[in-house]
N, CA and C atoms as an extended XYZ file, in Angstrom:
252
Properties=species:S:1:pos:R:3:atomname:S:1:resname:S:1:resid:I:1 pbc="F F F"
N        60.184      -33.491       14.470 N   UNK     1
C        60.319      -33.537       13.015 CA  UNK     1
C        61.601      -34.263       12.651 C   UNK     1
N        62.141      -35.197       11.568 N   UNK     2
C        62.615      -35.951       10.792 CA  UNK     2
C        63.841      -34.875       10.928 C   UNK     2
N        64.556      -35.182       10.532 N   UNK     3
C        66.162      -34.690       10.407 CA  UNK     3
C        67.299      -34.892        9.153 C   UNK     3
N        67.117      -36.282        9.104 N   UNK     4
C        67.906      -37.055        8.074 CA  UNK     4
C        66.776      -37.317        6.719 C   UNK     4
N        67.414      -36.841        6.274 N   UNK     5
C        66.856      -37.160        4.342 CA  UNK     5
C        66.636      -38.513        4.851 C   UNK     5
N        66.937      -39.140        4.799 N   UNK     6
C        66.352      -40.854        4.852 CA  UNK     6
C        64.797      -40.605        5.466 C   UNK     6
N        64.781      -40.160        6.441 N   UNK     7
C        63.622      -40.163        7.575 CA  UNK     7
C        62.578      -39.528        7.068 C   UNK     7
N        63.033      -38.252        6.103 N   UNK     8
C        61.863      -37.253        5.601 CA  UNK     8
C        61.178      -38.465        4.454 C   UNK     8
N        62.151      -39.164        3.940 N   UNK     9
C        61.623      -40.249        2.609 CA  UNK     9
C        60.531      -41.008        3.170 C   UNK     9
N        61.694      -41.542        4.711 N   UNK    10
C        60.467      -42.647        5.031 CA  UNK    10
C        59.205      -42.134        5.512 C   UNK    10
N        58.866      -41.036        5.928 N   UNK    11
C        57.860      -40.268        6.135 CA  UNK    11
C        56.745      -40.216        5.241 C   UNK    11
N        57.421      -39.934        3.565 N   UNK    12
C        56.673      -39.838        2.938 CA  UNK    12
C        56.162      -40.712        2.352 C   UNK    12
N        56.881      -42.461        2.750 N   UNK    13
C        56.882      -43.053        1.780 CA  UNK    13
C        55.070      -43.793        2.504 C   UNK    13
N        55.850      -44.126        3.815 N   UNK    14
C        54.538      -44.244        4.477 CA  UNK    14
C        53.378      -43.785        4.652 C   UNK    14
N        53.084      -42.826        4.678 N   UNK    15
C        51.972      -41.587        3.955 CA  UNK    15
C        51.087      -42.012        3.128 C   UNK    15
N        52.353      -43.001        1.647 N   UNK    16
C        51.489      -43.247        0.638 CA  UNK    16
C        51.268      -44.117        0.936 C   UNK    16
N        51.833      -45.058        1.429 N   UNK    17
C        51.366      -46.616        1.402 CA  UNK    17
C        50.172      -46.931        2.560 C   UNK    17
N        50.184      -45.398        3.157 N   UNK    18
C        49.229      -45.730        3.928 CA  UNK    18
C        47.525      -45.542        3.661 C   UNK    18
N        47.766      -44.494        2.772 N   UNK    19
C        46.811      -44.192        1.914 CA  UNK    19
C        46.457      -45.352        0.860 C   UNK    19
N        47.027      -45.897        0.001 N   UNK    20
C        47.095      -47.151       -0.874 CA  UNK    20
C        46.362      -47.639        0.401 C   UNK    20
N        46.878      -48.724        1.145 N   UNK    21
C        45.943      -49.951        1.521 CA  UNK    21
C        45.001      -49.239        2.099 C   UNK    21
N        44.775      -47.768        3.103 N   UNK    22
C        43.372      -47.691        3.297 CA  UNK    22
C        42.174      -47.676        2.170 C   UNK    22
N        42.793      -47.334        1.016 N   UNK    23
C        41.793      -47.522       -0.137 CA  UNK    23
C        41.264      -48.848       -0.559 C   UNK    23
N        42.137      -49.548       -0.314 N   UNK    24
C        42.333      -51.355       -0.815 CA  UNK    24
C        41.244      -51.801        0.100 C   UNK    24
N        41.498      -51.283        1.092 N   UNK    25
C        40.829      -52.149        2.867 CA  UNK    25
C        39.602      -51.545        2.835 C   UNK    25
N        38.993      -50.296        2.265 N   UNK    26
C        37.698      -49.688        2.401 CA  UNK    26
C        37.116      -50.639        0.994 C   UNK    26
N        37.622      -50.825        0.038 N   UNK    27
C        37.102      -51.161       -1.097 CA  UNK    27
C        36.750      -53.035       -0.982 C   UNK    27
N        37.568      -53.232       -0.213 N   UNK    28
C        37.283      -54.940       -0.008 CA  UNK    28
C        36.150      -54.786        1.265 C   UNK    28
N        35.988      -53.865        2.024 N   UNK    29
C        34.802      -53.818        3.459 CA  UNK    29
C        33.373      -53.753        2.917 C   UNK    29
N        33.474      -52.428        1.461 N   UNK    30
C        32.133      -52.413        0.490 CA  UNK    30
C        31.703      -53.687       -0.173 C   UNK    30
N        33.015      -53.779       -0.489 N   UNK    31
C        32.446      -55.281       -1.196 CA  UNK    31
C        31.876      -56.466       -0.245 C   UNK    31
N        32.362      -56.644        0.559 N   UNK    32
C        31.384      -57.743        1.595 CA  UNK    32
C        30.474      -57.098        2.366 C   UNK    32
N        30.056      -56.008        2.553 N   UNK    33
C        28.857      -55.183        3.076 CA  UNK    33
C        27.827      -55.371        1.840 C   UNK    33
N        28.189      -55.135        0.732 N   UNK    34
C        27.502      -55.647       -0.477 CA  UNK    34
C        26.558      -56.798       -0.604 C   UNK    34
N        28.012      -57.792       -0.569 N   UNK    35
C        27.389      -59.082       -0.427 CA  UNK    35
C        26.431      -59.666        0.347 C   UNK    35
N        26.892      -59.077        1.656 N   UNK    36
C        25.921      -59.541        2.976 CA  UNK    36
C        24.505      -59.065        2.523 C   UNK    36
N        24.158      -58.121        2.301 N   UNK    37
C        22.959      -57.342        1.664 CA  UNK    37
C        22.359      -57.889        0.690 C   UNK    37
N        22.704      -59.047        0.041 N   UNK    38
C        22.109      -59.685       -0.863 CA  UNK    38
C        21.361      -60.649       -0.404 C   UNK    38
N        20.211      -60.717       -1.049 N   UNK    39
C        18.878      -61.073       -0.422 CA  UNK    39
C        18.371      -62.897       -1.858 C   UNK    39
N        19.282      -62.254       -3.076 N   UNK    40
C        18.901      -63.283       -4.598 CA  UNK    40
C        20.357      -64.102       -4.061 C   UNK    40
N        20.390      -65.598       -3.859 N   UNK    41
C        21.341      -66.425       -4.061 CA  UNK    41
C        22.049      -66.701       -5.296 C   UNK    41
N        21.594      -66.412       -6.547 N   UNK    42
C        22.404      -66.257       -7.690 CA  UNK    42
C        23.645      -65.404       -7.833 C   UNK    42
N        22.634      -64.038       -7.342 N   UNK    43
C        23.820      -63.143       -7.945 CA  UNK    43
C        24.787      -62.868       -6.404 C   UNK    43
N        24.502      -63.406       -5.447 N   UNK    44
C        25.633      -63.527       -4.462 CA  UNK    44
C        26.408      -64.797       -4.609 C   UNK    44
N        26.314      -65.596       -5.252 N   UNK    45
C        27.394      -66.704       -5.805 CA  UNK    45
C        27.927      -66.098       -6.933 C   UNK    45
N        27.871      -65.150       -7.373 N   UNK    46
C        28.270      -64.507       -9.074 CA  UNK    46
C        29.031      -63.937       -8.168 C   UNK    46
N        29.035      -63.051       -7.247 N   UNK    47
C        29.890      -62.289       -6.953 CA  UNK    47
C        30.817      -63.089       -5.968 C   UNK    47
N        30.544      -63.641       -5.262 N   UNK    48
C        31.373      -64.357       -3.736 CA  UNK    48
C        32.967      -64.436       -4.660 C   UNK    48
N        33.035      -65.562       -5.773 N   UNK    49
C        34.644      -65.780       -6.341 CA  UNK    49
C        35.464      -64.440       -6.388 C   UNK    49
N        34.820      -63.101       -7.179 N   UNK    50
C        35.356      -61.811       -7.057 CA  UNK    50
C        35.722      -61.450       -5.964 C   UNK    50
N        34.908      -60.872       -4.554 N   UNK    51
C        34.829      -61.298       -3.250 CA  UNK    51
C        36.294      -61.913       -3.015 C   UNK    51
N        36.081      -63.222       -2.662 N   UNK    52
C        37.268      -64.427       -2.715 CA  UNK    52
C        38.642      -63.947       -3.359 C   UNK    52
N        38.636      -63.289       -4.295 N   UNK    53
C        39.915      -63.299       -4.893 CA  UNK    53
C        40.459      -61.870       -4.369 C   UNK    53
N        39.945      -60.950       -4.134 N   UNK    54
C        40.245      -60.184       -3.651 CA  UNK    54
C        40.929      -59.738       -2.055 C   UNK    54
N        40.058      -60.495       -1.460 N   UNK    55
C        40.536      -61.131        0.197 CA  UNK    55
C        41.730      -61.427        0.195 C   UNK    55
N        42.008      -62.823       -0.750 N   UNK    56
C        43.247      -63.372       -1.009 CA  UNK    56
C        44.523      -62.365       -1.273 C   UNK    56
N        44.190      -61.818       -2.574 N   UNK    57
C        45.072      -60.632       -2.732 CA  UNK    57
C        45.823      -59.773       -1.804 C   UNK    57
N        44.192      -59.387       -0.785 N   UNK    58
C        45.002      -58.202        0.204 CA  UNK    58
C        45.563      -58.925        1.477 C   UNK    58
N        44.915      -60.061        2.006 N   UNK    59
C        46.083      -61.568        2.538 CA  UNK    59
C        47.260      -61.330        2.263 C   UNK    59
N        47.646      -61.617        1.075 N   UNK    60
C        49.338      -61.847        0.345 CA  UNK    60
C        49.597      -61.128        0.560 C   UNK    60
N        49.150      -59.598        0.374 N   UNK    61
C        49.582      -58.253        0.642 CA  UNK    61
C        49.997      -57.795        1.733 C   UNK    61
N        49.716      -58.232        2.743 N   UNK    62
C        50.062      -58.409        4.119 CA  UNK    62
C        48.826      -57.255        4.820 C   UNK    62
N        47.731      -56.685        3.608 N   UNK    63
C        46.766      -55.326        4.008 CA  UNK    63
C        46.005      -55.691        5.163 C   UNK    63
N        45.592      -56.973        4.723 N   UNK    64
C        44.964      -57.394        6.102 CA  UNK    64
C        45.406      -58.949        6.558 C   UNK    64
N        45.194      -59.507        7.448 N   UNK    65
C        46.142      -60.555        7.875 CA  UNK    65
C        45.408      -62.055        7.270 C   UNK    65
N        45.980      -62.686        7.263 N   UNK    66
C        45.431      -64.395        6.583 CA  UNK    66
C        43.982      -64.501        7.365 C   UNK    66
N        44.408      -64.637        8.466 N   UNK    67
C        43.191      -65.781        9.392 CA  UNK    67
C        41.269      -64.228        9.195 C   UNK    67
N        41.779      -63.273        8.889 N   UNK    68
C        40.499      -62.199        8.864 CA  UNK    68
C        40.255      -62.644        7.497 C   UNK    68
N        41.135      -62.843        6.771 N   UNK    69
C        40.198      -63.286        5.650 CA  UNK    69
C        39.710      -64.592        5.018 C   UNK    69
N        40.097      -65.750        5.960 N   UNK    70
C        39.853      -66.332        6.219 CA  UNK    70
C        38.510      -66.625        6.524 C   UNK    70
N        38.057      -65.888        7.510 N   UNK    71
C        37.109      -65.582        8.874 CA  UNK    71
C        35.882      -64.920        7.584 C   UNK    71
N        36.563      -63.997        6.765 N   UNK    72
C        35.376      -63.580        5.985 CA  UNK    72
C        35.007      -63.908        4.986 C   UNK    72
N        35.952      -65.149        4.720 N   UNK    73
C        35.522      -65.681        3.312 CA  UNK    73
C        34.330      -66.786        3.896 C   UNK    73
N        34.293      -67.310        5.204 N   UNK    74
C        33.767      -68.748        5.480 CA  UNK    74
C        32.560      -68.058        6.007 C   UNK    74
N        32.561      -67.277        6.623 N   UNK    75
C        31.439      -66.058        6.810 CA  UNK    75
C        30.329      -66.018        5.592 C   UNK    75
N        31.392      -65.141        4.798 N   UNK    76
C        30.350      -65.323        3.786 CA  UNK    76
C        29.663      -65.779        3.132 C   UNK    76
N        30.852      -67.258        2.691 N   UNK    77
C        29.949      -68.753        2.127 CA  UNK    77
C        28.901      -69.100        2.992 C   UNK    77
N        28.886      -68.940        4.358 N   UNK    78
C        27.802      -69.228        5.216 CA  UNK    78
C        26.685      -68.670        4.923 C   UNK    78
N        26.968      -67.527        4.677 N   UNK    79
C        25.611      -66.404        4.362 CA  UNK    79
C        25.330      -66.462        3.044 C   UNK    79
N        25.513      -67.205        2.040 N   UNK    80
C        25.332      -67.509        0.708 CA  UNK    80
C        24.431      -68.905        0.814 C   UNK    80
N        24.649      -69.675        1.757 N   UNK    81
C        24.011      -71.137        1.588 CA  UNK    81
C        22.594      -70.889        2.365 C   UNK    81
N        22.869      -69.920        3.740 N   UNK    82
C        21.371      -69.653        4.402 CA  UNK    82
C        20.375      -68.955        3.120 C   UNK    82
N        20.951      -68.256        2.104 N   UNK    83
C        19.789      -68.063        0.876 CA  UNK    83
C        19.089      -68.859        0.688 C   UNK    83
N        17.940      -68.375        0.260 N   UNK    84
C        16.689      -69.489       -0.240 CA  UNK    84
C        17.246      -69.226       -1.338 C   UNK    84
């Protein structure tokens, strides 16, 4: 167990932030489990930019790393063009 007031902080601080991006990181996984599941090419191009901007976001964020979202944005455009 922690000792120094500093340590009990950083304890807690991490806790939250760890909680924050697991929420961020489950909520961006639904959303491209979503997408993939889309079967109408319209409304998976309606959504892909939302999608897209969001990736980006948690990128910058450092939640998940550049090149994975990367990987799932080109992914996905892939699976948007195999639509009829």
């Amino acid at each position: 167990m922690a000792n120094h007031k500093s340590a009990i902080k950083r304890i807690r601080q991490s806790k939250k932030r760890a909680l924050h991006n697991k929420y961020y990181a489950k909520t961006m996984r639904n959303a491209v489990r979503k997408l993939r599941a889309m079967t109408n090419k319209e409304e998976a191009t309606k959504l892909y930019p939302a999608v897209q901007k969001m990736l980006d976001k948690l990128a910058k964020t450092n939640i998940i790393h550049k090149n994975k979202a990367s990987n799932l944005k080109s992914s996905l455009a892939l699976h948007i063009n195999k639509l009829g």
